[in-house]
Short mmCIF file of C-alpha atoms in Angstrom, two decimals:
data_model
loop_
_atom_site.label_atom_id
_atom_site.label_comp_id
_atom_site.label_asym_id
_atom_site.label_seq_id
_atom_site.Cartn_x
_atom_site.Cartn_y
_atom_site.Cartn_z
CA MET A 1 -23.56 -22.04 -10.68
CA GLU A 2 -25.09 -20.81 -7.40
CA ILE A 3 -27.39 -18.22 -6.56
CA VAL A 4 -26.94 -17.11 -3.11
CA ASP A 5 -29.88 -14.93 -1.53
CA SER A 6 -28.18 -12.69 1.31
CA LEU A 7 -30.55 -10.99 3.73
CA VAL A 8 -30.12 -7.32 4.80
CA ASN A 9 -31.07 -7.81 8.42
CA MET A 10 -28.70 -11.23 8.94
CA SER A 11 -26.01 -9.13 7.17
CA ILE A 12 -26.09 -6.19 9.47
CA LYS A 13 -25.57 -8.34 12.34
CA ASP A 14 -22.90 -10.66 10.86
CA HIS A 15 -20.96 -6.89 9.83
CA LYS A 16 -21.65 -5.73 12.55
CA LYS A 17 -22.99 -2.76 11.21
CA ALA A 18 -25.54 -1.87 14.31
CA LEU A 19 -25.00 1.64 15.76
CA LYS A 20 -24.91 0.88 19.32
CA ASN A 21 -23.28 4.09 20.27
CA ILE A 22 -26.20 6.36 19.42
CA SER A 23 -29.64 6.15 21.56
CA GLU A 24 -32.02 9.27 20.33
CA ILE A 25 -31.13 11.69 17.89
CA LYS A 26 -32.86 15.01 16.29
CA ILE A 27 -33.01 15.43 12.56
CA ILE A 28 -33.63 18.93 11.20
CA GLU A 29 -34.21 19.16 7.39
CA ASN A 30 -34.51 22.23 6.76
CA ASP A 31 -31.70 24.57 4.92
CA LEU A 32 -28.80 21.73 5.21
CA ASN A 33 -25.37 22.57 4.77
CA SER A 34 -23.06 20.06 3.37
CA TYR A 35 -20.00 19.45 5.57
CA CYS A 36 -16.59 17.82 4.29
CA GLU A 37 -16.58 14.15 3.56
CA TRP A 38 -13.53 13.00 5.61
CA HIS A 39 -14.26 10.95 8.70
CA ASN A 40 -11.80 8.92 10.80
CA GLY A 41 -10.94 5.15 10.42
CA PRO A 42 -8.47 3.29 8.35
CA LEU A 43 -9.60 2.76 4.56
CA GLU A 44 -8.97 -0.93 4.95
CA GLU A 45 -11.57 -1.22 7.25
CA ALA A 46 -15.22 -1.23 7.25
CA ASP A 47 -17.29 1.95 7.91
CA ASP A 48 -19.50 2.94 10.96
CA PRO A 49 -20.95 6.08 10.84
CA SER A 50 -21.13 5.86 14.52
CA LYS A 51 -17.81 6.32 15.05
CA ARG A 52 -16.79 9.24 12.66
CA PHE A 53 -15.31 12.29 13.79
CA TYR A 54 -16.94 14.86 11.61
CA CYS A 55 -14.93 17.79 9.84
CA PRO A 56 -16.80 20.63 10.29
CA VAL A 57 -15.97 23.11 7.61
CA MET A 58 -18.41 23.53 4.67
CA SER A 59 -17.66 22.11 1.75
CA GLU A 60 -19.22 19.99 -1.05
CA GLY A 61 -16.90 16.67 -0.95
CA PHE A 62 -13.51 17.16 0.66
CA CYS A 63 -12.43 20.50 2.13
CA SER A 64 -8.71 21.44 1.48
CA LYS A 65 -7.29 20.05 4.58
CA HIS A 66 -8.80 16.73 3.92
CA LYS A 67 -8.81 16.33 -0.45
CA ARG A 68 -5.53 14.32 -0.12
CA SER A 69 -6.64 11.91 2.26
CA GLU A 70 -6.94 8.05 1.83
CA ARG A 71 -10.84 8.66 1.72
CA ALA A 72 -11.00 11.31 -0.70
CA ILE A 73 -8.07 9.71 -3.03
CA TYR A 74 -9.89 6.51 -3.12
CA ASN A 75 -12.93 8.34 -4.39
CA LEU A 76 -11.16 9.66 -6.64
CA CYS A 77 -9.72 6.82 -8.28
CA LEU A 78 -13.18 5.45 -8.32
CA SER A 79 -15.54 8.34 -9.04
CA TYR A 80 -13.09 10.26 -12.09
CA ARG A 81 -12.31 8.52 -15.07
CA GLY A 82 -8.74 8.91 -17.39
CA GLU A 83 -5.28 9.17 -15.73
CA LYS A 84 -6.19 11.30 -12.67
CA SER A 85 -7.98 8.49 -11.68
CA LEU A 86 -5.34 5.39 -12.15
CA GLU A 87 -2.82 7.77 -10.66
CA ALA A 88 -5.01 8.00 -7.52
CA CYS A 89 -5.29 4.01 -7.35
CA LYS A 90 -2.04 3.97 -7.71
CA GLU A 91 -1.34 6.34 -4.83
CA ILE A 92 -4.09 3.83 -2.73
CA ASP A 93 -1.74 1.07 -3.49
CA ASN A 94 1.21 2.47 -2.30
CA LYS A 95 -0.67 3.45 0.66
CA ILE A 96 -1.97 0.54 1.45
CA LYS A 97 -0.49 -2.86 1.77
CA GLY A 98 -2.44 -6.13 1.61
CA GLY A 99 -6.11 -4.71 0.56
CA GLU A 100 -8.23 -7.04 -1.41
CA TYR A 101 -10.48 -5.50 -4.55
CA VAL A 102 -13.44 -6.75 -6.11
CA VAL A 103 -15.02 -5.96 -9.80
CA TYR A 104 -18.39 -7.00 -10.03
CA LEU A 105 -21.52 -7.16 -12.59
CA VAL A 106 -24.91 -6.45 -11.69
CA ASP A 107 -28.15 -6.66 -13.84
CA PHE A 108 -30.85 -4.30 -13.39
CA GLY A 109 -32.65 -5.07 -16.70
CA GLU A 110 -31.49 -3.69 -19.36
CA ASP A 111 -29.27 -4.72 -22.35
CA LEU A 112 -25.70 -4.25 -20.69
CA PRO A 113 -25.01 -5.00 -16.78
CA LYS A 114 -23.25 -2.60 -14.44
CA VAL A 115 -19.48 -3.01 -13.86
CA GLY A 116 -18.20 -1.78 -10.51
CA THR A 117 -14.87 -2.13 -8.24
CA THR A 118 -15.23 -2.06 -4.32
CA ARG A 119 -13.17 -3.30 -1.06
CA LYS A 120 -13.83 -6.86 -0.86
CA PHE A 121 -14.99 -6.74 2.23
CA ARG A 122 -18.09 -4.43 1.65
CA ILE A 123 -18.84 -6.43 -1.58
CA LEU A 124 -22.04 -7.43 -0.10
CA GLU A 125 -23.01 -3.91 1.00
CA ARG A 126 -22.42 -2.57 -2.14
CA ILE A 127 -24.43 -4.48 -4.07
CA ALA A 128 -27.20 -3.88 -1.63
CA GLU A 129 -26.69 -0.04 -2.50
CA GLN A 130 -28.07 -0.49 -6.06
CA PRO A 131 -31.30 -1.95 -7.36
CA HIS A 132 -30.14 -5.25 -8.96
CA ILE A 133 -32.18 -8.63 -9.91
CA ILE A 134 -28.69 -10.38 -9.41
CA ALA A 135 -24.79 -9.86 -9.29
CA THR A 136 -21.70 -11.17 -9.35
CA GLN A 137 -18.02 -11.12 -8.61
CA ILE A 138 -15.57 -11.71 -12.26
CA TYR A 139 -12.48 -10.50 -10.60
CA VAL A 140 -10.98 -10.25 -7.16
CA THR A 141 -7.09 -8.71 -7.03
CA ASP A 142 -4.82 -7.35 -4.09
CA SER A 143 -4.25 -3.92 -6.26
CA LEU A 144 -6.82 -1.33 -6.22
CA TYR A 145 -5.02 -0.14 -9.80
CA LYS A 146 -5.47 -3.80 -11.48
CA ALA A 147 -9.62 -3.18 -10.43
CA ARG A 148 -10.37 0.05 -11.70
CA LEU A 149 -8.33 -0.72 -14.76
CA MET A 150 -9.85 -3.78 -15.61
CA GLU A 151 -13.44 -2.29 -14.85
CA ILE A 152 -12.85 0.60 -17.45
CA ASN A 153 -11.61 -1.64 -19.98
CA ILE A 154 -14.79 -3.90 -19.61
CA SER A 155 -16.61 -0.80 -20.16
CA LYS A 156 -14.50 0.42 -22.90
CA ASN A 157 -15.35 -2.53 -24.95
CA LYS A 158 -18.85 -2.02 -24.34
CA LEU A 159 -19.75 -5.44 -22.04
CA ALA A 160 -20.75 -3.48 -19.31
CA ASN A 161 -21.69 -0.15 -18.03
CA GLU A 162 -19.55 1.88 -15.40
CA LEU A 163 -22.06 4.24 -14.95
CA TRP A 164 -26.07 3.33 -13.62
CA ARG A 165 -28.36 4.77 -16.07
CA HIS A 166 -30.96 4.57 -12.82
CA LYS A 167 -33.32 2.36 -15.14
CA TRP A 168 -34.69 -0.56 -13.30
CA ILE A 169 -36.87 -2.76 -15.21
CA GLN A 170 -38.69 -4.31 -11.85
CA THR A 171 -40.47 -7.16 -13.76
CA GLU A 172 -37.71 -8.50 -15.10
CA SER A 173 -36.98 -12.45 -14.74
CA LEU A 174 -34.47 -14.10 -12.76
CA TYR A 175 -34.08 -16.60 -15.63
CA ASN A 176 -33.48 -14.03 -18.29
CA SER A 177 -31.39 -11.80 -16.21
CA LEU A 178 -29.18 -15.16 -15.39
CA VAL A 179 -29.03 -15.65 -19.12
CA ARG A 180 -28.43 -11.91 -20.08
CA MET A 181 -25.21 -12.35 -17.19
CA LYS A 182 -23.88 -15.44 -18.06
CA ASN A 183 -23.52 -14.16 -21.78
CA TYR A 184 -21.59 -10.87 -20.71
CA ILE A 185 -19.23 -12.71 -18.05
CA GLU A 186 -18.30 -15.67 -21.32
CA LYS A 187 -17.73 -12.78 -23.06
CA ILE A 188 -15.66 -11.08 -20.92
CA SER A 189 -13.87 -13.95 -19.42
CA LYS A 190 -12.52 -14.69 -22.88
CA LYS A 191 -11.64 -10.94 -23.58
CA PHE A 192 -9.69 -10.57 -20.29
CA ASP A 193 -8.36 -14.67 -19.65
CA ILE A 194 -10.69 -14.94 -16.21
CA SER A 195 -10.91 -17.98 -15.01
CA ARG A 196 -12.78 -17.29 -12.44
CA GLU A 197 -16.72 -19.48 -12.05
CA ALA A 198 -19.10 -17.17 -11.61
CA GLU A 199 -21.61 -17.39 -8.08
CA PHE A 200 -24.56 -15.47 -8.76
CA PHE A 201 -26.40 -13.93 -5.76
CA ARG A 202 -28.88 -10.76 -4.91
CA ILE A 203 -29.39 -9.03 -1.83
CA LYS A 204 -33.18 -8.83 -0.45
CA GLN A 205 -34.41 -5.76 1.34
CA PRO A 206 -35.24 -6.12 4.77
CA LYS A 207 -38.51 -6.86 5.89
CA ILE A 208 -39.69 -3.83 7.65
CA ASN A 209 -42.48 -1.76 7.43
CA TYR A 210 -40.99 1.64 6.91
CA ILE A 211 -42.09 5.19 5.88
CA GLN A 212 -40.03 8.20 4.48
CA GLY A 213 -42.32 10.69 5.98
CA ASN A 214 -41.23 14.20 7.74
CA ILE A 215 -39.17 13.46 10.61
CA GLU A 216 -38.48 17.20 11.18
CA ASN A 217 -37.67 17.72 15.08
CA LYS A 218 -38.35 14.38 16.04
CA GLU A 219 -36.26 12.02 18.52
CA LEU A 220 -35.74 9.02 17.13
CA GLU A 221 -33.75 6.06 17.59
CA ILE A 222 -30.96 4.40 15.13
CA LYS A 223 -31.76 0.89 15.15
CA GLY A 224 -28.92 0.64 11.81
CA VAL A 225 -27.39 0.50 8.78
CA TRP A 226 -27.42 -1.17 5.97
CA GLY A 227 -26.48 -0.67 1.90
CA GLY A 228 -26.15 3.31 2.06
CA TYR A 229 -29.32 3.75 4.21
CA LEU A 230 -29.59 4.80 7.68
CA ILE A 231 -32.82 2.42 9.95
CA LEU A 232 -34.37 5.01 12.36
CA TYR A 233 -37.31 4.40 14.30
CA SER A 234 -39.81 6.27 16.61
CA SER A 235 -42.99 4.45 16.83
CA ASN A 236 -42.25 3.93 12.89
CA TYR A 237 -39.74 2.80 11.15
CA TYR A 238 -38.09 5.43 8.93
CA ILE A 239 -35.44 4.30 6.27
CA TYR A 240 -33.20 7.20 5.23
CA ARG A 241 -29.99 7.60 2.73
CA GLU A 242 -26.74 8.13 4.46
CA SER A 243 -26.55 11.06 1.46
CA GLN A 244 -29.52 12.58 2.75
CA LEU A 245 -28.52 13.07 6.29
CA LEU A 246 -25.10 12.37 6.85
CA HIS A 247 -21.79 15.40 6.13
CA LYS A 248 -25.40 17.53 6.88
CA ASP A 249 -25.77 19.76 9.62
CA SER A 250 -29.19 17.57 10.24
CA ILE A 251 -28.07 15.33 13.20
CA PHE A 252 -28.32 16.38 16.43
CA ILE A 253 -26.97 14.59 19.58
CA GLU A 254 -27.28 16.47 22.81
CA ASN A 255 -27.65 19.56 21.03
CA LYS A 256 -24.31 18.97 19.30
CA ILE A 257 -23.78 18.45 15.61
CA ILE A 258 -22.08 15.62 15.19
#
């Protein structure tokens, strides 16, 4: 079994996630409105927030015009449970041919690991979005439906949790995590006849000094985006979750909402 440590700043470069098209931004933090989460770009390509066209309709989630977009259907597949979720997964399979999807396990210190599904090219960034000790891929398929069904069944058999319970034991040792994960992988492999050999990895946090202070009305430069965070700079580095700023009337460029 191999343990691979992937540095976040290397991954940003390798996956071309730096936001090159934006120089300076101004952020407004007070009384934010939420806008439709649709944006341009095919689902089978890596997302780049600097190239989004934002829908200007106020909405929690997707507006009525975009609630049947590929992005919305994909979100429905992974965010809900039961037949509603699985039908959305099938719809994506019908729309997108040749996609690759991964079912993964993440250990963050509880008795059960967390199981999830993502597009294969996004696996490192998806893991980076979640606090973890180690992670591994357990199932790869060209069908989102098959991947989501595997995730659901693993959870139903109490071999992992679908939802992260927001409890992370930071002092947990790497050795204990490996033993725990190996145990559950063996059970899952036997139950679902999976022959894939587990390769463990973890994503290190970037080695930069950063603060999350008051950035209201500051002009900042976007240095990059990784693992669900925007990396901003103005004499200091600021790291904010994308969800705190994107799809909201919080970022202004040349006095225009993006």
